[in-house]
Short mmCIF file of C-alpha atoms and ligand atoms in Angstrom, two decimals:
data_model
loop_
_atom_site.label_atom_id
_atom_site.label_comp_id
_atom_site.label_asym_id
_atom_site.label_seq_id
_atom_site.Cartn_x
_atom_site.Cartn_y
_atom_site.Cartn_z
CA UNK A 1 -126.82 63.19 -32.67
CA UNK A 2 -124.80 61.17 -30.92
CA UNK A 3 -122.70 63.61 -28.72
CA UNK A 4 -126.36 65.07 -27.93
CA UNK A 5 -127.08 61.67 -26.64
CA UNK A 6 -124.16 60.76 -24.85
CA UNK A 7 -124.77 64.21 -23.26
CA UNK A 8 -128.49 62.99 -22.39
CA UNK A 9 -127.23 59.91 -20.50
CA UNK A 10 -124.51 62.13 -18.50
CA UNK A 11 -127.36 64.71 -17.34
CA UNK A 12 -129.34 61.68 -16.19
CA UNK A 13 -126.72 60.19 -14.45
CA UNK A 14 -126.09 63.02 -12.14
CA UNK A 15 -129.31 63.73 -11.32
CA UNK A 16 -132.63 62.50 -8.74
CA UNK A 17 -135.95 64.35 -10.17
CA UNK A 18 -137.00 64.20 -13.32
CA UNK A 19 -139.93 65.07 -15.34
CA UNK A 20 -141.04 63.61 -18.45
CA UNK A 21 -143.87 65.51 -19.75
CA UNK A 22 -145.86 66.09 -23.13
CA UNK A 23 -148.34 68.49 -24.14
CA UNK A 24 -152.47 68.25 -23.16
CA UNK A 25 -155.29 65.76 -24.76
CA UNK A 26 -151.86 63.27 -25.00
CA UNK A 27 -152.30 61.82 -28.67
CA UNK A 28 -151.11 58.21 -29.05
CA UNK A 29 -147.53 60.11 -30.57
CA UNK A 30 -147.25 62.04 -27.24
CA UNK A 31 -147.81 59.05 -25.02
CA UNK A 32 -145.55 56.96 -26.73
CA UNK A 33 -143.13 58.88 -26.59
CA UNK A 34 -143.35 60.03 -23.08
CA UNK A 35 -143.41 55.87 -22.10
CA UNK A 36 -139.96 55.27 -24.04
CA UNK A 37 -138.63 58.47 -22.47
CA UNK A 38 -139.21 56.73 -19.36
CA UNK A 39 -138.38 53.69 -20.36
CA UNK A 40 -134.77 55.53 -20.96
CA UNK A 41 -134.68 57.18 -18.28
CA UNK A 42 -134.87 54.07 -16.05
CA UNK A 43 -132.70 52.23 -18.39
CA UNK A 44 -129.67 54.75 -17.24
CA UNK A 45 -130.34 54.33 -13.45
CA UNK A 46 -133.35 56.65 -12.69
CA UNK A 47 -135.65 54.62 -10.43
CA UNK A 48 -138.75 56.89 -11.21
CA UNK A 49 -139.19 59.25 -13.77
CA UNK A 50 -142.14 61.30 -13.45
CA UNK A 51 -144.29 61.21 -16.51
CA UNK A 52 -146.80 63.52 -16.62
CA UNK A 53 -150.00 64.90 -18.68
CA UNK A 54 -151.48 68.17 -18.55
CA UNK A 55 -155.39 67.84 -17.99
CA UNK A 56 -155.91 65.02 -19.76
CA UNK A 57 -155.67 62.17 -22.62
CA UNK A 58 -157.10 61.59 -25.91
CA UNK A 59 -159.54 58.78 -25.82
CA UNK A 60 -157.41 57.31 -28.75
CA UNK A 61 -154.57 57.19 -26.39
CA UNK A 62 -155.81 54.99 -23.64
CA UNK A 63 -154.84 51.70 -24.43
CA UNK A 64 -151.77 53.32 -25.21
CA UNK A 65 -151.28 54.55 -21.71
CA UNK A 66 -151.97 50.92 -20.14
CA UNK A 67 -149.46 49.62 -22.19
CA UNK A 68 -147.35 52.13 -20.94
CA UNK A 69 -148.61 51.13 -17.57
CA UNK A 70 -148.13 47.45 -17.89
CA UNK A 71 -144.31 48.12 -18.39
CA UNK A 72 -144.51 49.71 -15.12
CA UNK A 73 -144.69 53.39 -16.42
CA UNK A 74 -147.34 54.97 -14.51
CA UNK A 75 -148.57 58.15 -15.95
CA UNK A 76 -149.53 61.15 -13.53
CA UNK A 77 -152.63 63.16 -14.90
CA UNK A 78 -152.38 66.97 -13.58
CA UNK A 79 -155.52 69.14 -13.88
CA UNK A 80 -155.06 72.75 -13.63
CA UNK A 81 -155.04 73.79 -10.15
CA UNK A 82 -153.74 70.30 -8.70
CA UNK A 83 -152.26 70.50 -5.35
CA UNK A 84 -149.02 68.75 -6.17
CA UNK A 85 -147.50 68.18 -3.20
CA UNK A 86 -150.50 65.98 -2.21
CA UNK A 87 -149.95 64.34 -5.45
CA UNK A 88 -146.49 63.47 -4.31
CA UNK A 89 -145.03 65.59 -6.92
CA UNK A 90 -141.60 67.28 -6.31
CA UNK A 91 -141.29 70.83 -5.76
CA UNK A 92 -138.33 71.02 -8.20
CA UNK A 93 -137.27 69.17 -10.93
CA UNK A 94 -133.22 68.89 -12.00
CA UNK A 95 -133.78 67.77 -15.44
CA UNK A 96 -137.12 68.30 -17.64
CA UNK A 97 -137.78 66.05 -20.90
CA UNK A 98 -140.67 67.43 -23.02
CA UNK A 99 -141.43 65.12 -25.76
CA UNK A 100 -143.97 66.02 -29.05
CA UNK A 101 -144.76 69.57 -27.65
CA UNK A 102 -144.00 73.16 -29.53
CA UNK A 103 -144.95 75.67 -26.55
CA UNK A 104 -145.58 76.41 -23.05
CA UNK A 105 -149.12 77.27 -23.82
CA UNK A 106 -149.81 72.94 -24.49
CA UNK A 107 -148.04 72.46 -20.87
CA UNK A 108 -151.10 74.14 -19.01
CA UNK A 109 -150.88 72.71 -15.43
CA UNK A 110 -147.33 71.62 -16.22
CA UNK A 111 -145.67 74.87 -17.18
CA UNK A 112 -144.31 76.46 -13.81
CA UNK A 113 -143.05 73.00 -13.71
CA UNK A 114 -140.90 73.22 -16.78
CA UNK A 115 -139.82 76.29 -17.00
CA UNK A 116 -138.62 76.39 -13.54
CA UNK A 117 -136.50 73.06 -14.18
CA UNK A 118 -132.99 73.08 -14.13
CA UNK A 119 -132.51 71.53 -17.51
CA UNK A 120 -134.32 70.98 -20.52
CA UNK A 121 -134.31 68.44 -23.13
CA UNK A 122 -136.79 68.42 -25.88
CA UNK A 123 -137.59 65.51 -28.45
CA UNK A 124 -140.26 67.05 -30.90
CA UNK A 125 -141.36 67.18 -34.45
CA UNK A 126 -143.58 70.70 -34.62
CA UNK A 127 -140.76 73.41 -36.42
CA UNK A 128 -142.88 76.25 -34.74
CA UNK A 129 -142.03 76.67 -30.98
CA UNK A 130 -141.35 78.67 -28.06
CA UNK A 131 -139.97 75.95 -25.40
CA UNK A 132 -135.95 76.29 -25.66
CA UNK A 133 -133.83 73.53 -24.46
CA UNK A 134 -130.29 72.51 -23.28
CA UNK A 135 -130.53 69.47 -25.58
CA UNK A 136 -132.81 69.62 -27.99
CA UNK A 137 -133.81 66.23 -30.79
CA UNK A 138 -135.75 68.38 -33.39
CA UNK A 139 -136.36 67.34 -36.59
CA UNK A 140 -139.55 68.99 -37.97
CA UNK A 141 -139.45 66.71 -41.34
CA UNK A 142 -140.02 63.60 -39.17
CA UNK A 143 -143.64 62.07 -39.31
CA UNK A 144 -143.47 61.48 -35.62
CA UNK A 145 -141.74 62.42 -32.09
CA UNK A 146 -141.85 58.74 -31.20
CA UNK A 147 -139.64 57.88 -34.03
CA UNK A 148 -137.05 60.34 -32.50
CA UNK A 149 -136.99 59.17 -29.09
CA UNK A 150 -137.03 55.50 -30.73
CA UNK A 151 -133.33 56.84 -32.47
CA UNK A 152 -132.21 58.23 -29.38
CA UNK A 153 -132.94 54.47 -27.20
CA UNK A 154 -131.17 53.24 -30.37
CA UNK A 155 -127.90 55.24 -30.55
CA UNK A 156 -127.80 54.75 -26.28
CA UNK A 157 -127.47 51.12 -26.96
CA UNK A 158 -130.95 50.31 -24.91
CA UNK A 159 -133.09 47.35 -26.33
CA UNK A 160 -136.83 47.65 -26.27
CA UNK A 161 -139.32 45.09 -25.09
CA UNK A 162 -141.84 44.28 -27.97
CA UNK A 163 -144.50 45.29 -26.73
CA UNK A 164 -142.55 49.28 -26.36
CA UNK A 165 -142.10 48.85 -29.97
CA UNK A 166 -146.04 48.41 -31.13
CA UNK A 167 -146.08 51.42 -29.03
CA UNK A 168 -143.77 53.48 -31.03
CA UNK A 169 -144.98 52.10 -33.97
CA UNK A 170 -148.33 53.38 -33.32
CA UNK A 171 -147.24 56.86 -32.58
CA UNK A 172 -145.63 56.65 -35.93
CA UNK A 173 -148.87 55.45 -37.92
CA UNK A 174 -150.98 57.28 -36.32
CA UNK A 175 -149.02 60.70 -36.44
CA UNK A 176 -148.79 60.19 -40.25
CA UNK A 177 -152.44 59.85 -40.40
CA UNK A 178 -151.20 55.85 -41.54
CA UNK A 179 -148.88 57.56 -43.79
CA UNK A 180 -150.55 59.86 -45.40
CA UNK A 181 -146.99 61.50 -45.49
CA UNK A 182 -143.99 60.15 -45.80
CA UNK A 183 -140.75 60.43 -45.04
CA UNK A 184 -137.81 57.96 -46.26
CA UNK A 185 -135.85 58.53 -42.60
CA UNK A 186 -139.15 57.51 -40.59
CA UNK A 187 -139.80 55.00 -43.36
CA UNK A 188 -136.33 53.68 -42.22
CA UNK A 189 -137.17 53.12 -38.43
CA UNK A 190 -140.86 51.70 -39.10
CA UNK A 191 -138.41 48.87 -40.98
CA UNK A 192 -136.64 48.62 -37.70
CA UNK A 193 -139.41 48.18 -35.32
CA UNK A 194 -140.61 45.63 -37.81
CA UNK A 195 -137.27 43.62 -37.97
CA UNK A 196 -136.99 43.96 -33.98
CA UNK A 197 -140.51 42.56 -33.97
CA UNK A 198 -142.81 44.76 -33.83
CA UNK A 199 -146.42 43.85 -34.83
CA UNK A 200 -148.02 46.19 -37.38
CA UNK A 201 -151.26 44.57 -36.10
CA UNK A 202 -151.08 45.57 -32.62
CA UNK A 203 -149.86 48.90 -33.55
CA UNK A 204 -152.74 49.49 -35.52
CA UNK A 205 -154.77 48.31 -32.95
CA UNK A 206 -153.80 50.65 -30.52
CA UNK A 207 -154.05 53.72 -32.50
CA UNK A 208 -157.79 53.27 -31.97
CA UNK A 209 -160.05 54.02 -29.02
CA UNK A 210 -161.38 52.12 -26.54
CA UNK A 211 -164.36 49.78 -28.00
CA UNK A 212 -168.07 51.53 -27.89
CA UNK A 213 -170.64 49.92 -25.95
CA UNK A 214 -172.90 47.65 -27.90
CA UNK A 215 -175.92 49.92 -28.48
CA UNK A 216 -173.58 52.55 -30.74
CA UNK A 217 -173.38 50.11 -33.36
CA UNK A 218 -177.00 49.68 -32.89
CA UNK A 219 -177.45 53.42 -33.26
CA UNK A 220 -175.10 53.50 -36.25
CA UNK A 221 -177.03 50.21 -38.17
CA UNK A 222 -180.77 52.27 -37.52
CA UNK A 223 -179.20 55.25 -39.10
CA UNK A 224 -178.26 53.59 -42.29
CA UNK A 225 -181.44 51.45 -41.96
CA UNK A 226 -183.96 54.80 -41.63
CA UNK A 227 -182.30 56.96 -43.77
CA UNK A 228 -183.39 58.55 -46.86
CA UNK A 229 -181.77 59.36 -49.55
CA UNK A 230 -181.89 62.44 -52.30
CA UNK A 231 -180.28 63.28 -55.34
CA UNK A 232 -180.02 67.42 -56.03
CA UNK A 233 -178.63 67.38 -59.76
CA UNK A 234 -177.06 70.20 -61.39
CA UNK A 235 -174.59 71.41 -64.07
CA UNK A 236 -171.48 70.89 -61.97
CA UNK A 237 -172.26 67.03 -61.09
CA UNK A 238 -174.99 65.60 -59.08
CA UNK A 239 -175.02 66.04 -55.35
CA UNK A 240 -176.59 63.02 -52.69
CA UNK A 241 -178.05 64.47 -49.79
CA UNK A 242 -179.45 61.93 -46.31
CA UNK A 243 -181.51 62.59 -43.89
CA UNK A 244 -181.77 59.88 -40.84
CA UNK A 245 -182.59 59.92 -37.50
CA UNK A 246 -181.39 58.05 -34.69
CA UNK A 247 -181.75 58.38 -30.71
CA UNK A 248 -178.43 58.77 -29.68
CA UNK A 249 -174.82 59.12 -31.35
CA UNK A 250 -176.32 61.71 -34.25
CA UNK A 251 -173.18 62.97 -35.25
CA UNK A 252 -171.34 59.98 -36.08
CA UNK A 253 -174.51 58.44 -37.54
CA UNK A 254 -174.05 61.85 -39.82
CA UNK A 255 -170.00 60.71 -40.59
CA UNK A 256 -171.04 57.62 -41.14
CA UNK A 257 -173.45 58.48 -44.29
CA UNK A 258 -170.78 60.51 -45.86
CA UNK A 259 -168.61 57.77 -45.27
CA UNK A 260 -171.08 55.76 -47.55
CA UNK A 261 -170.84 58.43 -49.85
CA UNK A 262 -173.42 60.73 -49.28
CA UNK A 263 -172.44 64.76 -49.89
CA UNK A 264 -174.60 66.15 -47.03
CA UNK A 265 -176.33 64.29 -44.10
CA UNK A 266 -178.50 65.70 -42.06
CA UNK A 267 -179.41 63.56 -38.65
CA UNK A 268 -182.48 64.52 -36.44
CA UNK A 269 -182.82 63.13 -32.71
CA UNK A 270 -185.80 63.40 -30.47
CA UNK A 271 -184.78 65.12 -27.28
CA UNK A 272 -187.68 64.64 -24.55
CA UNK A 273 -185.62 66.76 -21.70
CA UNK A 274 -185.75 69.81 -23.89
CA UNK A 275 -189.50 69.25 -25.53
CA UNK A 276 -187.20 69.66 -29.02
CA UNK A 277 -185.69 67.58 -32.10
CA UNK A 278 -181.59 68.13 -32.67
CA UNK A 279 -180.62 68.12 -36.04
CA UNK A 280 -177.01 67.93 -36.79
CA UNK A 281 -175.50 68.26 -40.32
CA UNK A 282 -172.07 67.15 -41.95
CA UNK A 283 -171.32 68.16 -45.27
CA UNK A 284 -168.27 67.63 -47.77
CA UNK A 285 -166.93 70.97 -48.48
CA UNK A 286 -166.01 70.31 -52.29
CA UNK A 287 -169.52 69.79 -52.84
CA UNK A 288 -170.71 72.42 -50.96
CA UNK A 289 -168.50 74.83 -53.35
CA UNK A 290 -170.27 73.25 -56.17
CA UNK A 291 -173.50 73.91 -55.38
CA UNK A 292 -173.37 77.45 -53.99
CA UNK A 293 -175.23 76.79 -50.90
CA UNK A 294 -175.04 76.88 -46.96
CA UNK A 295 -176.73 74.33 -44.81
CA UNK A 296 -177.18 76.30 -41.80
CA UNK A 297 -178.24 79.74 -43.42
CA UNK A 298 -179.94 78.38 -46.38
CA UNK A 299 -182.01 74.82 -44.75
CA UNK A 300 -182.00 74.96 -41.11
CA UNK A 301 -182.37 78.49 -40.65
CA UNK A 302 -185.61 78.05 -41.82
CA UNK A 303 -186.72 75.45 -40.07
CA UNK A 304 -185.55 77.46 -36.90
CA UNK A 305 -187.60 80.16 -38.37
CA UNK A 306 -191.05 77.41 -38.41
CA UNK A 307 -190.69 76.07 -34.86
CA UNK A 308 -188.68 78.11 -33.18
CA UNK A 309 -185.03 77.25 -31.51
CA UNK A 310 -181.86 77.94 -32.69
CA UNK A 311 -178.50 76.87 -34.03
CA UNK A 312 -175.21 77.38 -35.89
CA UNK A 313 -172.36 76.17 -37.24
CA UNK A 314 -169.67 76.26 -40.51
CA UNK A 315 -170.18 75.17 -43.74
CA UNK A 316 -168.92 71.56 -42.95
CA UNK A 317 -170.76 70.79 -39.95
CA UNK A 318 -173.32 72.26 -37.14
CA UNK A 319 -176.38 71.28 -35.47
CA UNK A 320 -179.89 72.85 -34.70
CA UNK A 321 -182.69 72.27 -32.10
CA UNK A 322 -185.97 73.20 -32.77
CA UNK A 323 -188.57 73.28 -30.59
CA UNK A 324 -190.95 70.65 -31.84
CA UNK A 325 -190.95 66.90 -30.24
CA UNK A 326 -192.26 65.15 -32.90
CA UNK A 327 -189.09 64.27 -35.59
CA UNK A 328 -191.41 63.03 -38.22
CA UNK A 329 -193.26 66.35 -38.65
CA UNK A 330 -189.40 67.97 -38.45
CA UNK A 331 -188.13 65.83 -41.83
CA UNK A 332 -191.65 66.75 -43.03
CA UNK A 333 -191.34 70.45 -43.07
CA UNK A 334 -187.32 70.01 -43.89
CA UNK A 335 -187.91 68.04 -47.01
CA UNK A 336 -190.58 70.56 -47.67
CA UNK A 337 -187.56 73.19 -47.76
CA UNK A 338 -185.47 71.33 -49.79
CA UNK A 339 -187.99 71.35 -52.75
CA UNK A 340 -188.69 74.73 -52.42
CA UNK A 341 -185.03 75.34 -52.52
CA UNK A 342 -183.98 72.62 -55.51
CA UNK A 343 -187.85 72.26 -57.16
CA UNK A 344 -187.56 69.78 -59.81
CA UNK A 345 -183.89 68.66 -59.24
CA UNK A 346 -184.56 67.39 -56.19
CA UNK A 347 -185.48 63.82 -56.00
CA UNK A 348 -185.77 60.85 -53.79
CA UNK A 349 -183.37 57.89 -54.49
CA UNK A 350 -185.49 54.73 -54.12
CA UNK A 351 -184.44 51.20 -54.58
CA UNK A 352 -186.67 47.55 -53.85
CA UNK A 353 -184.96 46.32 -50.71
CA UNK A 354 -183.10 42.89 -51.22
CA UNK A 355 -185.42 39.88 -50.71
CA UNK A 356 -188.91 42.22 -50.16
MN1 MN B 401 -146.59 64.23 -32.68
#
């Protein structure tokens, strides 16, 4: 790894244009490690690395990107069909580093780009993949690209600002789904960034999005506050079932009840523009298998069937609009389906509400 490095620095000493790019919807992994790549890349004497994104970035991944940009790392957003030479963009590119991407088909707008480039270099974790490279940092076991690129900074002697290091270590936890897998290698840098000073806080931090505006926690607290709640029993465990409704934000008001525990929600929304009520459903699929049945064919089917509209979706999730205003008279005729459906093993869970 370290002749492949040493090899890195050479290729970037003798040469002007280069691209750092990563694949499209940039992920908080992919953005990291495109801003160390060009933190690197400067490091060794090139006064502006191109980094670039294909269409566009995960909403997860913007504070990422003005960290990135706060360091002085702007990152270029190219949409498919982008005139680049108004964008400023070089024609040709000597060297090409593609960081946390398997194949040309992620590069969209940035392909012709990359495969025309002189050389390649590739820093990536995905063991599937079509992009070849003169230098290549693969190590499909790793949790993360960022903790590659991290190595390779490491082993070219280059010391990190702090604030690069939440950075990696946010591509790292949130790659590993907070480790959800591990890794004793990656487990071995995450110890680094820490010693260097890294904050686990702020890494955490910026693996989420952007705040929401005030009114979708509002949505989310109505949700919980209207909902109702079922129990369907049966020989393979008892099943909880909600049904809510909210104005805006229906599906995560529906992620929201399973995250309270609930098995199936189902969410209705008035929508005046189209006359109609939305209903959108999440279920857990475990459960689903237990009980033998499917929302969309077996509930709102029928209810699409009453009022007219129409639908779809997979056992998990899926929505429905049906063409009747009035949401009340909706959870009417679908509770109405769900006893004809479960009869007497349907039934309401009701509890005195604190201080009534
Ligand atoms: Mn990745």
């Amino acid at each position: 790894m370290q002749e492949k490095c040493e090899k890195l620095r050479q290729v970037l000493k003798e040469e002007r244009n280069v691209a750092i790019v990563t694949h499209s919807n940039a992920d908080v992994d992919a953005i990291a490690s495109l801003c160390l790549a060009g933190y690197l890349a400067r490091s060794v004497g090139i006064q502006y690395p191109w980094l670039m994104v294909p269409e566009g970035i995960a909403l997860e991944a913007r504070k990422a990107v003005d960290l990135c940009k706060s360091l002085d790392l702007e990152i270029k957003i190219v949409k498919r069909g982008a005139d680049l030479a108004k964008l400023g963009v070089p024609e040709r590119f000597d060297v090409c580093i593609v960081v946390d991407t398997a194949s040309y088909v992620q590069l969209k707008s940035l392909k012709d780009i990359v495969s025309t480039c002189s050389r390649k270099v590739v820093v990536d974790h995905h063991a599937e993949r079509d992009i070849d490279a003169d230098i290549e940092f693969i190590d499909p076991s790793r949790l993360s690209s960022s903790e590659l690129m991290y190595e390779i900074t490491e082993l070219l002697g280059i010391s990190i600002p702090k604030t690069l290091l939440d950075l990696v270590l946010a591509g790292i936890i949130s790659d590993s789904k907070r480790f959800l897998r591990a890794n004793p290698r990656s487990f071995m840098v995450v110890a680094k960034l820490l010693l260097n000073g890294a904050s686990y806080e702020n890494a955490l931090s910026l693996t989420q999005p952007p705040q929401r505006p005030p009114h979708y926690r509002l949505a989310k607290i109505k949700c919980v506050l209207r909902h109702r709640g079922f129990k369907i029993s049966s020989e393979q465990g008892d099943l909880y079932l909600a049904l809510s409704e909210v104005g805006a934000y229906e599906s995560d008001c529906a992620s929201s009840l399973l995250a309270l525990g609930y098995d199936i929600a189902l969410v209705l929304s008035e929508d005046d523009a189209l006359r109609a009520t939305r209903i959108v459903y999440r279920a857990k699929e475990d459960a689903l298998g237990k009980m033998g049945i499917d929302i969309y064919s077996d509930i709102l089917r029928k209810l699409v069937e009453t009022f007219g509209g129409g639908g779809g979706g997979h056992k998990s999730a899926g929505a429905a609009i049906v063409m009747c205003r009035d949401s009340d008279s909706v959870a009417r005729k679908l509770i109405e389906i769900l006893v004809s459906i479960f009869r007497n093993r349907l039934s309401e869970l009701v509890e005195q509400k604190v201080g009534a």
